[in-house]
mmCIF file of C-alpha atoms in Angstrom:
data_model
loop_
_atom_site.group_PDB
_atom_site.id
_atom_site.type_symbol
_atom_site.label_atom_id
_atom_site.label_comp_id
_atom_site.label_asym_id
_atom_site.label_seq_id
_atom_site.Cartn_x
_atom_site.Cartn_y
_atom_site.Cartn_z
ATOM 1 C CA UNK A 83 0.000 0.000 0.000
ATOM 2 C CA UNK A 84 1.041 3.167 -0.456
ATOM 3 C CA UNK A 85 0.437 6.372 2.265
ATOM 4 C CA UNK A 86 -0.269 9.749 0.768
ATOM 5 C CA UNK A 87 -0.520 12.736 2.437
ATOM 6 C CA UNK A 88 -2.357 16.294 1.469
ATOM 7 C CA UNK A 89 -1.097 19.405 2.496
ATOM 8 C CA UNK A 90 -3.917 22.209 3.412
ATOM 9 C CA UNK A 91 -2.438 25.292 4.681
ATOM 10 C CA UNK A 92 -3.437 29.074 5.554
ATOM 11 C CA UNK A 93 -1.198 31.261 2.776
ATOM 12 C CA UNK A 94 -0.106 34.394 3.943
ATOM 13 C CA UNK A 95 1.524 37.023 1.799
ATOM 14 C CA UNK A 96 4.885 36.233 3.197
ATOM 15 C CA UNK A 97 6.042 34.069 0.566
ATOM 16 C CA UNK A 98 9.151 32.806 2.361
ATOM 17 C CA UNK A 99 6.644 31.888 5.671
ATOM 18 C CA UNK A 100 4.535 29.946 3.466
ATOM 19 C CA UNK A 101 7.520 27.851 2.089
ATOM 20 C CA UNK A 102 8.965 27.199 5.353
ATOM 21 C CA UNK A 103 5.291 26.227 6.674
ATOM 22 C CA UNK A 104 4.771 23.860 3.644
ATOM 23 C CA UNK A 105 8.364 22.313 4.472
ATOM 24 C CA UNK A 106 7.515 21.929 8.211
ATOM 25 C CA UNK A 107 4.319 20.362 7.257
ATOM 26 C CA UNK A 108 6.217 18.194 4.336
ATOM 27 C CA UNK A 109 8.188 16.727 7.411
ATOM 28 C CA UNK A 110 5.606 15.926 9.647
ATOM 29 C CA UNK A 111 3.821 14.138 6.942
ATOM 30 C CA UNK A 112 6.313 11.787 6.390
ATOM 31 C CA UNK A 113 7.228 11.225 9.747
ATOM 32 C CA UNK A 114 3.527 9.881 9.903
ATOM 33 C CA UNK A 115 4.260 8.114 6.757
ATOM 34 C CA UNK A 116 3.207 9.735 4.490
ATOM 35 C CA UNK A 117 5.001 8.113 0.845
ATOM 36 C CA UNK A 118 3.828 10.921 -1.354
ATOM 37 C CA UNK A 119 2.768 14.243 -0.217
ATOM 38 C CA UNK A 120 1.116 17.204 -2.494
ATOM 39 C CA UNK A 121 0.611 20.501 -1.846
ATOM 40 C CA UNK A 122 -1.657 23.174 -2.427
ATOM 41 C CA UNK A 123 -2.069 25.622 -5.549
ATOM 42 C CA UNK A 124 0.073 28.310 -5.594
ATOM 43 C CA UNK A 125 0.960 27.859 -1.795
ATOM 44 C CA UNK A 126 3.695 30.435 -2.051
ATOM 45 C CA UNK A 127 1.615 33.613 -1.893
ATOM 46 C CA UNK A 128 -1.998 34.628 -1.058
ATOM 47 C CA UNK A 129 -4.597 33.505 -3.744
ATOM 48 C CA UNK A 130 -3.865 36.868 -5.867
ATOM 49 C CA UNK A 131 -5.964 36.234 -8.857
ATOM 50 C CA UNK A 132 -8.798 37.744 -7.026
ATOM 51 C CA UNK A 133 -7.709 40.789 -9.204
ATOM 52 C CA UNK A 134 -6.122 41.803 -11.661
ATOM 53 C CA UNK A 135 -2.694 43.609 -10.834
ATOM 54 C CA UNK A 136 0.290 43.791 -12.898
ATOM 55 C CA UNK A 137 2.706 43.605 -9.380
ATOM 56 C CA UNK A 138 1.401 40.003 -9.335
ATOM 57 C CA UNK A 139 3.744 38.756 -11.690
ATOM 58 C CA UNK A 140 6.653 39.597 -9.422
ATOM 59 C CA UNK A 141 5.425 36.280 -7.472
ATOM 60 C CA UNK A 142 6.317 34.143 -10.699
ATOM 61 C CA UNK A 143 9.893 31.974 -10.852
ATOM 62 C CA UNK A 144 11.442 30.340 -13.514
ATOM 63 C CA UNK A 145 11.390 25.987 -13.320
ATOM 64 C CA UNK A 146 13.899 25.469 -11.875
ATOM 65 C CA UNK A 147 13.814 28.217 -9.484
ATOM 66 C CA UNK A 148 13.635 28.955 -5.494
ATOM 67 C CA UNK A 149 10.751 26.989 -4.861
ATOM 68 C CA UNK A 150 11.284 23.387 -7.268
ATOM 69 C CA UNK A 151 14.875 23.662 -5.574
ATOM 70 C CA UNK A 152 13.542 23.630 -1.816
ATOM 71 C CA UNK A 153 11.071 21.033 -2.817
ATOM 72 C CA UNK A 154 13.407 18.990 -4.464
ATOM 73 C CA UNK A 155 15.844 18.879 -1.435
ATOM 74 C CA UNK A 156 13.115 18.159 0.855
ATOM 75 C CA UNK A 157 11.695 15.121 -1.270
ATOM 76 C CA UNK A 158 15.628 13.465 -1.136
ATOM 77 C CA UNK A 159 16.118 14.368 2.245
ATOM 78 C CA UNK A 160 12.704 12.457 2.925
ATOM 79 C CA UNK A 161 12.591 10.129 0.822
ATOM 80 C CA UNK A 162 9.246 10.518 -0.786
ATOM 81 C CA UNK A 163 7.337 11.805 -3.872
ATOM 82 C CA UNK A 164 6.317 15.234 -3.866
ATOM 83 C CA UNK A 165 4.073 17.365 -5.883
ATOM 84 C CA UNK A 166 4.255 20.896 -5.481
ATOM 85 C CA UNK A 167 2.537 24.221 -6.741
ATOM 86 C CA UNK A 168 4.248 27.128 -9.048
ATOM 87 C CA UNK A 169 3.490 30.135 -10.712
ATOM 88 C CA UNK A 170 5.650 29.384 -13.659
ATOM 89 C CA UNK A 171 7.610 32.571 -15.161
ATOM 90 C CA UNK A 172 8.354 30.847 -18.948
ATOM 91 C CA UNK A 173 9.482 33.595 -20.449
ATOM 92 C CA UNK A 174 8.678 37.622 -21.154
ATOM 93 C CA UNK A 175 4.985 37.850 -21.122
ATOM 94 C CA UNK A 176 4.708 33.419 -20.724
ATOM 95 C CA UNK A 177 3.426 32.535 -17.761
ATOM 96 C CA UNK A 178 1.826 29.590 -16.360
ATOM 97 C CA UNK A 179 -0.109 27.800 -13.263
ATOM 98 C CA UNK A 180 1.874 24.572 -12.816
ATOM 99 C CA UNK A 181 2.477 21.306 -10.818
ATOM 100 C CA UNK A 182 6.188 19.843 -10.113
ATOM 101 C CA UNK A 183 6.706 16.401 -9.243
ATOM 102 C CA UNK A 184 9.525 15.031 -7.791
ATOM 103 C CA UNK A 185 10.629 11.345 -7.139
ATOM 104 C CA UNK A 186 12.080 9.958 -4.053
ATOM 105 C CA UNK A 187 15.419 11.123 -4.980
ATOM 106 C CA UNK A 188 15.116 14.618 -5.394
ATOM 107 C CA UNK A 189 14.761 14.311 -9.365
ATOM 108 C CA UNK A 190 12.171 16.348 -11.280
ATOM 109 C CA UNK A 191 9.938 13.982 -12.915
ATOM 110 C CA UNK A 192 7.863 16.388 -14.821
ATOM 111 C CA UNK A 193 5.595 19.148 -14.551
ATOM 112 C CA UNK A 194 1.980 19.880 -16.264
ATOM 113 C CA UNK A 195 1.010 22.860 -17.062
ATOM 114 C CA UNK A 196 -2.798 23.966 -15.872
ATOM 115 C CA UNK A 197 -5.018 23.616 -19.005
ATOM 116 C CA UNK A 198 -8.605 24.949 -18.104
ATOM 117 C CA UNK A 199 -8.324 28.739 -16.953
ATOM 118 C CA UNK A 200 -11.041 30.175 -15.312
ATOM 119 C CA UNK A 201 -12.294 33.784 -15.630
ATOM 120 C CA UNK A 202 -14.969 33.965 -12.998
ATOM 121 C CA UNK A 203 -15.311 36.937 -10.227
ATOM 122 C CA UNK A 204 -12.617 36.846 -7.571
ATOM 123 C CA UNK A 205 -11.164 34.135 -9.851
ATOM 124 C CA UNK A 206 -9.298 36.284 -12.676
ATOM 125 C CA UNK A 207 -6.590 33.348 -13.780
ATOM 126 C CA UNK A 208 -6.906 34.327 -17.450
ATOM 127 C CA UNK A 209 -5.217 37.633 -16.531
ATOM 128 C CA UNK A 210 -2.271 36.060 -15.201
ATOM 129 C CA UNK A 211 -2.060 32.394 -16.609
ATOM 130 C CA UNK A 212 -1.114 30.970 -20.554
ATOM 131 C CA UNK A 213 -2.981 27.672 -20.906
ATOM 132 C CA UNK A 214 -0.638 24.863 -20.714
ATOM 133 C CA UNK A 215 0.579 23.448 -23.809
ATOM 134 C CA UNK A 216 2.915 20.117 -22.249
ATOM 135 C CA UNK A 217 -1.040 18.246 -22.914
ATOM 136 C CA UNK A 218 -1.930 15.340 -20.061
ATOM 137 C CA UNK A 219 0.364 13.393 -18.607
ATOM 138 C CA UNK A 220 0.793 10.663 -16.042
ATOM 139 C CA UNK A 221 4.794 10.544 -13.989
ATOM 140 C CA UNK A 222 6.533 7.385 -13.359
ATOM 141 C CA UNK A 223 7.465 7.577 -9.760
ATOM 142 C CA UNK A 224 9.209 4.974 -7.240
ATOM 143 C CA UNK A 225 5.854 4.776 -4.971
ATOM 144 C CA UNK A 226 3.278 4.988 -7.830
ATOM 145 C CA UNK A 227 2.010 6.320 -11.399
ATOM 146 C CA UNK A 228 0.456 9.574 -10.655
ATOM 147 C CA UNK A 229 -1.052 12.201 -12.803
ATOM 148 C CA UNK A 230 -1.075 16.055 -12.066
ATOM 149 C CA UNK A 231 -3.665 18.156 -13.127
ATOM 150 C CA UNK A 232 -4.655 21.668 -11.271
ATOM 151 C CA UNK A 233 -8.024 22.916 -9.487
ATOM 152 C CA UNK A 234 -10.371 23.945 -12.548
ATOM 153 C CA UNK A 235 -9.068 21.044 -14.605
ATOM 154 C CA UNK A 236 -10.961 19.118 -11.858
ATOM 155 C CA UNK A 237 -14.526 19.866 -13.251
ATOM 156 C CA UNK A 238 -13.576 18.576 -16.693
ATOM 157 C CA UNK A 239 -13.951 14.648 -17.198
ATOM 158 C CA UNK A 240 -12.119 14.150 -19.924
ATOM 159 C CA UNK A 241 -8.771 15.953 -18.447
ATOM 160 C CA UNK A 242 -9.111 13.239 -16.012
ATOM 161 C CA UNK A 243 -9.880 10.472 -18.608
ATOM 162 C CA UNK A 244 -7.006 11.168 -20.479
ATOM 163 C CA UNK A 245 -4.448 11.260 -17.517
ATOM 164 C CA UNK A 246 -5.782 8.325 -16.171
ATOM 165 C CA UNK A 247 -5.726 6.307 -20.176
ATOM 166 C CA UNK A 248 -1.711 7.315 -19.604
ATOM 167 C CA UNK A 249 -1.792 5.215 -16.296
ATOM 168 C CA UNK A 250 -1.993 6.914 -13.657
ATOM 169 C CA UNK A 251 -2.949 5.430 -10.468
ATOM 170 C CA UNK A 252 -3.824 8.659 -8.649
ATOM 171 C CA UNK A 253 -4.996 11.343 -9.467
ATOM 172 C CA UNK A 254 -3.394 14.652 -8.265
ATOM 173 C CA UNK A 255 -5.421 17.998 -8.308
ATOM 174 C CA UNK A 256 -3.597 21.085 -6.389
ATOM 175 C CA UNK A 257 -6.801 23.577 -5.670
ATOM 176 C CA UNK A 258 -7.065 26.792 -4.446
ATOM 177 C CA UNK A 259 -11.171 26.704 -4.144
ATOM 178 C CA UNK A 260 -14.218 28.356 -1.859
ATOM 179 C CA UNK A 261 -17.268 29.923 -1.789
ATOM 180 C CA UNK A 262 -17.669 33.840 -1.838
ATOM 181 C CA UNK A 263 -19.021 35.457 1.044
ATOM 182 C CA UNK A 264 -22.221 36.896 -0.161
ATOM 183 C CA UNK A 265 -22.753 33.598 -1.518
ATOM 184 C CA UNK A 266 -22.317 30.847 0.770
ATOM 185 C CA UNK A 267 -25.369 30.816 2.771
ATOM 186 C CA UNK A 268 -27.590 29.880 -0.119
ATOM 187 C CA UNK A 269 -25.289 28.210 -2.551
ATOM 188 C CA UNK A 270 -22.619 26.877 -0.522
ATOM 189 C CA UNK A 271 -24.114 23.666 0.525
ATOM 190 C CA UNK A 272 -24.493 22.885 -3.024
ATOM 191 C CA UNK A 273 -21.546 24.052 -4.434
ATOM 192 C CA UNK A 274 -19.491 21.933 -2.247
ATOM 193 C CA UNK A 275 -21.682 19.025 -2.493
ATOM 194 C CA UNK A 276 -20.944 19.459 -6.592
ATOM 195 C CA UNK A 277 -17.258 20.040 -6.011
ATOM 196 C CA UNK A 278 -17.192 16.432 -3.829
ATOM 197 C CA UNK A 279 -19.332 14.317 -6.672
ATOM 198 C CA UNK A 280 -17.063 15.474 -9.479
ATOM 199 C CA UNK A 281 -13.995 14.634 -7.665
ATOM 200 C CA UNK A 282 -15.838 11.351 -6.927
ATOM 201 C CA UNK A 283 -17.001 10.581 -10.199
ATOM 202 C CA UNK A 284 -13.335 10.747 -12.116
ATOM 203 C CA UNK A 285 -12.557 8.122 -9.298
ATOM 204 C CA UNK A 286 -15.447 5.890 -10.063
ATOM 205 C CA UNK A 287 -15.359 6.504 -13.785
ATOM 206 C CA UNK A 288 -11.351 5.748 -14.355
ATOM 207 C CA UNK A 289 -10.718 3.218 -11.534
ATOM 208 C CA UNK A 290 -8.226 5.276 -9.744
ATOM 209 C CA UNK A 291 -7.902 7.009 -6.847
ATOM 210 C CA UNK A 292 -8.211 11.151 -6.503
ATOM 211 C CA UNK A 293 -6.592 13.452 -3.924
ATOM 212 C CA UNK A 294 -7.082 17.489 -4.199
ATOM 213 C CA UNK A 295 -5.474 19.448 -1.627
ATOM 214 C CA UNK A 296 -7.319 22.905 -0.940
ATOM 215 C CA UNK A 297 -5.829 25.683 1.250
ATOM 216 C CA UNK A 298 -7.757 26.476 4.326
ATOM 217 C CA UNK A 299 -8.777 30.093 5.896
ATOM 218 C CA UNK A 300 -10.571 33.680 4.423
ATOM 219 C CA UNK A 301 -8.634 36.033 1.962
ATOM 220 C CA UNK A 302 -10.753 38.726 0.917
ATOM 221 C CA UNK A 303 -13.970 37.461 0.498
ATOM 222 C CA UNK A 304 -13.587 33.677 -0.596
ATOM 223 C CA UNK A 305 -13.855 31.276 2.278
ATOM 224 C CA UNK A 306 -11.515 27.788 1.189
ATOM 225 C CA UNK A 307 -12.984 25.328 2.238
ATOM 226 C CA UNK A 308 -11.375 21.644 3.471
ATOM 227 C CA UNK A 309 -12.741 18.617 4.073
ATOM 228 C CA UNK A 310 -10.380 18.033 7.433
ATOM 229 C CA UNK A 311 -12.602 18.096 10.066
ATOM 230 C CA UNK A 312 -9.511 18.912 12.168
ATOM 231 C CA UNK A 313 -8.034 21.358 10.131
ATOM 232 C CA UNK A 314 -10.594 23.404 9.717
ATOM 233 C CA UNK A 315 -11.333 23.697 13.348
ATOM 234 C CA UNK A 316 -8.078 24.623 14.302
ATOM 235 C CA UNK A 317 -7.496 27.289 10.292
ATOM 236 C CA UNK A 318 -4.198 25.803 10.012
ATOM 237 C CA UNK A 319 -1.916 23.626 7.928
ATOM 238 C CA UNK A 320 -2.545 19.915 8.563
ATOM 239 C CA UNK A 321 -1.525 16.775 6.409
ATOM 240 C CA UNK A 322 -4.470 14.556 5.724
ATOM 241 C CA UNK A 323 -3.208 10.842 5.299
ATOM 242 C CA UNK A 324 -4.693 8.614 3.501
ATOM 243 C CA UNK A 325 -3.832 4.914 2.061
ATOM 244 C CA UNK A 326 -4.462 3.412 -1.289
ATOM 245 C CA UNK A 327 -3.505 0.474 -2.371
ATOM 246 C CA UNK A 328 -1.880 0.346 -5.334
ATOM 247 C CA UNK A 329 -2.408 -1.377 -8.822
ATOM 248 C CA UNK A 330 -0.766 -4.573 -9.254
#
């Protein structure tokens, strides 16, 4: 069997705290035993696509940059697989929402590029994000096959069906998702009731397992929500383990 854990933190717009809390949390999972561990989207910084500001893009990094080189010491130091959250500085003007992963021994495996970019109030990605042109793809890894897609990709079956045709045993979906204040007493019920059955159904419908790490807390007005009982009563970071078995 294999023993993943899922990072879901409270951001702040210290970058550097929210690495070193992601790292602190990264240990603790696998000192639980946690085998693979995934983070949130964009954990780095504060959910900024809430608007549109050109200082934004002073968050991006190149691949490999600051952040893939602290994850990538922290997976060999460990021991474990790792997928991790970056907003991906291409080049002048290129600029993408993307996942890293990295295998037990600090390598990087691959990274996918976030295809479906949503343009929805307090959810301005298209401002900020190229879709991803690296298509769907599932990572060879020592603890499993996994595939890596990001948050909006999550409400689109056939980003899933794809990943999963490629072979991956789990699916990976880095989120940064919530319900607006004005809205949640008479929508959120249902929205996160949606949000759960289409997570559910690429599970059902490709025969693999799904994990999708949200960040936890208020910024602005979106409330993230987290289905951690225990981390959402105490609004901080907390690994959620669980086990799948793998594919023989």
């Amino acid at each position: 069997m294999t023993t993943i854990a899922l990072i879901q933190m409270r951001c702040t717009a210290d970058t550097g705290k929210n690495l070193a809390t992601a790292l602190a949390r990264i240990e603790q999972a696998a000192k639980r035993g946690a085998q693979i561990v995934c983070l949130p989207e964009l954990f780095r910084s504060l959910y900024f696509c809430q608007t549109e500001d050109h200082d934004n893009f002073k968050l991006a990094e190149p691949i490999p940059g600051p952040t893939t080189e602290a994850l990538s010491q922290i997976a060999h130091r460990l021991g474990i697989v790792l997928i991790g959250s970056v907003f991906e500085r291409r080049h002048a003007g290129v600029y993408h929402n993307t996942a890293v992963v990295f295998d037990t021994n600090g390598k990087l495996v691959g990274k996918y590029r976030k295809m479906h970019i949503p343009d929805d109030p307090l959810y301005y990605e298209k401002f900020y994000f190229t879709p991803g042109d690296l298509g769907f793809q599932t990572f060879k890894t020592k603890r499993a096959d996994i595939g890596t897609l990001v948050c909006w990709d999550q409400w689109y079956p056939e980003a899933a069906r794809l990943t999963a045709l490629k072979g991956a045993q789990i699916l990976f979906y880095p989120t940064a998702i919530g319900w607006h204040k004005r809205e949640k007493a008479k929508y959120g019920k249902k929205q996160y009731d949606a949000w759960l059955t289409i997570q559910r159904s690429h599970a059902i419908a490709n025969g693999c397992f799904v994990a999708a790490p949200n960040r936890v807390g208020q910024e602005g007005t979106v409330q993230f929500w987290v289905a951690h009982s225990s981390a959402a009563r105490s609004a901080k970071s907390s690994p959620k383990l669980a086990t799948p078995r793998k594919k023989s």
